[in-house]
mmCIF file of C-alpha atoms in Angstrom:
data_model
loop_
_atom_site.group_PDB
_atom_site.id
_atom_site.type_symbol
_atom_site.label_atom_id
_atom_site.label_comp_id
_atom_site.label_asym_id
_atom_site.label_seq_id
_atom_site.Cartn_x
_atom_site.Cartn_y
_atom_site.Cartn_z
ATOM 1 C CA UNK A 795 97.677 98.981 40.799
ATOM 2 C CA UNK A 796 93.869 100.580 41.605
ATOM 3 C CA UNK A 797 92.472 101.303 44.904
ATOM 4 C CA UNK A 798 90.534 99.360 45.495
ATOM 5 C CA UNK A 799 93.395 96.191 45.221
ATOM 6 C CA UNK A 800 95.404 98.347 47.213
ATOM 7 C CA UNK A 801 92.642 98.115 50.077
ATOM 8 C CA UNK A 802 92.275 94.703 49.480
ATOM 9 C CA UNK A 803 95.639 93.668 49.748
ATOM 10 C CA UNK A 804 96.333 95.852 53.044
ATOM 11 C CA UNK A 805 93.504 94.482 54.824
ATOM 12 C CA UNK A 806 95.021 91.263 54.483
ATOM 13 C CA UNK A 807 98.356 92.126 55.668
ATOM 14 C CA UNK A 808 97.303 94.476 58.777
ATOM 15 C CA UNK A 809 93.608 94.145 59.005
ATOM 16 C CA UNK A 810 92.679 97.811 57.899
ATOM 17 C CA UNK A 811 91.503 98.876 54.110
ATOM 18 C CA UNK A 812 92.094 102.121 54.951
ATOM 19 C CA UNK A 813 90.734 103.364 51.495
ATOM 20 C CA UNK A 814 90.854 106.641 52.391
ATOM 21 C CA UNK A 815 95.008 106.736 52.784
ATOM 22 C CA UNK A 816 95.064 104.982 49.309
ATOM 23 C CA UNK A 817 92.808 107.497 47.694
ATOM 24 C CA UNK A 818 95.155 110.294 49.430
ATOM 25 C CA UNK A 819 98.161 108.721 48.178
ATOM 26 C CA UNK A 820 96.597 108.662 44.146
ATOM 27 C CA UNK A 821 94.697 112.091 44.290
ATOM 28 C CA UNK A 822 96.618 113.480 41.469
ATOM 29 C CA UNK A 823 96.074 110.797 39.126
ATOM 30 C CA UNK A 824 93.591 112.388 36.297
ATOM 31 C CA UNK A 825 90.764 109.523 35.809
ATOM 32 C CA UNK A 826 89.156 111.672 33.321
ATOM 33 C CA UNK A 827 92.404 111.636 31.091
ATOM 34 C CA UNK A 828 92.875 108.259 31.865
ATOM 35 C CA UNK A 829 89.579 107.332 30.463
ATOM 36 C CA UNK A 830 90.382 108.705 27.028
ATOM 37 C CA UNK A 831 91.611 106.579 24.326
ATOM 38 C CA UNK A 832 95.096 105.036 24.133
ATOM 39 C CA UNK A 833 96.585 106.346 21.521
ATOM 40 C CA UNK A 834 95.169 110.319 22.346
ATOM 41 C CA UNK A 835 97.008 110.096 25.471
ATOM 42 C CA UNK A 836 100.284 108.629 23.738
ATOM 43 C CA UNK A 837 99.600 111.623 21.483
ATOM 44 C CA UNK A 838 99.211 114.246 24.145
ATOM 45 C CA UNK A 839 102.748 112.790 25.975
ATOM 46 C CA UNK A 840 100.688 111.984 29.003
ATOM 47 C CA UNK A 841 101.547 109.440 31.559
ATOM 48 C CA UNK A 842 99.732 107.673 33.938
ATOM 49 C CA UNK A 843 102.533 107.199 36.174
ATOM 50 C CA UNK A 844 102.768 111.438 36.556
ATOM 51 C CA UNK A 845 101.068 111.218 39.490
ATOM 52 C CA UNK A 846 103.281 109.404 41.469
ATOM 53 C CA UNK A 847 106.060 112.215 41.757
ATOM 54 C CA UNK A 848 103.664 114.195 44.536
ATOM 55 C CA UNK A 849 103.430 111.310 47.143
ATOM 56 C CA UNK A 850 104.625 108.067 45.980
ATOM 57 C CA UNK A 851 108.026 108.783 48.016
ATOM 58 C CA UNK A 852 108.912 107.749 51.364
ATOM 59 C CA UNK A 853 109.476 111.689 52.136
ATOM 60 C CA UNK A 854 105.618 112.031 52.077
ATOM 61 C CA UNK A 855 105.053 109.951 54.818
ATOM 62 C CA UNK A 856 104.874 112.725 57.591
ATOM 63 C CA UNK A 857 102.309 114.528 54.925
ATOM 64 C CA UNK A 858 100.143 111.712 55.250
ATOM 65 C CA UNK A 859 100.814 110.726 59.508
ATOM 66 C CA UNK A 860 99.217 114.391 59.277
ATOM 67 C CA UNK A 861 96.640 113.815 56.848
ATOM 68 C CA UNK A 862 95.305 110.923 58.968
ATOM 69 C CA UNK A 863 96.648 110.949 62.788
ATOM 70 C CA UNK A 864 93.187 111.659 63.852
ATOM 71 C CA UNK A 865 91.787 108.395 62.459
ATOM 72 C CA UNK A 866 94.478 105.663 62.570
ATOM 73 C CA UNK A 867 97.500 105.502 64.643
ATOM 74 C CA UNK A 868 101.018 106.670 63.226
ATOM 75 C CA UNK A 869 102.031 102.909 63.145
ATOM 76 C CA UNK A 870 99.302 101.938 61.115
ATOM 77 C CA UNK A 871 99.761 104.827 58.645
ATOM 78 C CA UNK A 872 103.043 104.074 58.279
ATOM 79 C CA UNK A 873 102.392 100.462 56.976
ATOM 80 C CA UNK A 874 99.299 101.417 54.909
ATOM 81 C CA UNK A 875 101.749 104.307 53.153
ATOM 82 C CA UNK A 876 104.766 102.340 52.570
ATOM 83 C CA UNK A 877 103.094 99.172 51.707
ATOM 84 C CA UNK A 878 100.706 101.158 49.045
ATOM 85 C CA UNK A 879 104.871 102.319 47.589
ATOM 86 C CA UNK A 880 105.973 98.640 47.192
ATOM 87 C CA UNK A 881 102.924 97.276 45.832
ATOM 88 C CA UNK A 882 103.390 99.928 43.158
ATOM 89 C CA UNK A 883 107.110 99.564 42.654
ATOM 90 C CA UNK A 884 107.670 95.854 42.968
ATOM 91 C CA UNK A 885 108.788 95.863 46.426
ATOM 92 C CA UNK A 886 110.916 99.123 46.096
ATOM 93 C CA UNK A 887 110.416 102.527 48.180
ATOM 94 C CA UNK A 888 110.776 105.495 45.880
ATOM 95 C CA UNK A 889 112.603 108.509 47.422
ATOM 96 C CA UNK A 890 111.878 111.721 46.170
ATOM 97 C CA UNK A 891 114.999 111.991 44.164
ATOM 98 C CA UNK A 892 114.342 108.785 42.540
ATOM 99 C CA UNK A 893 112.020 110.788 39.890
ATOM 100 C CA UNK A 894 114.598 112.187 38.909
ATOM 101 C CA UNK A 895 116.349 109.533 38.128
ATOM 102 C CA UNK A 896 116.279 108.172 34.369
ATOM 103 C CA UNK A 897 116.562 104.713 35.042
ATOM 104 C CA UNK A 898 114.272 104.736 37.608
ATOM 105 C CA UNK A 899 111.756 106.175 35.745
ATOM 106 C CA UNK A 900 112.686 103.928 32.345
ATOM 107 C CA UNK A 901 112.181 100.794 35.167
ATOM 108 C CA UNK A 902 108.760 101.477 36.532
ATOM 109 C CA UNK A 903 107.238 103.760 34.520
ATOM 110 C CA UNK A 904 107.197 102.520 31.117
#
């Protein structure tokens, strides 16, 4: 899901777009590579989901709270963060160890 859609969804749910939080969660997504032809990405073995292993898990929540505590309440940061993950994982909130699980990777990243 693109940042714009995440932001619209959290605005509907919580009254806050928080584009900055969504961009922070997705900061490791490689936009430049994503714009290349699909055949080249596949040939290089690149996955558009690779970035998720860094901040798309519940253990990254304290980092998000620290990064945005001066702008939003801890409650709102948590709601936005968790909803972003739920949106990307069909309601599931991954843990860091999920990214080492081949079943999880197959289910959500193919």
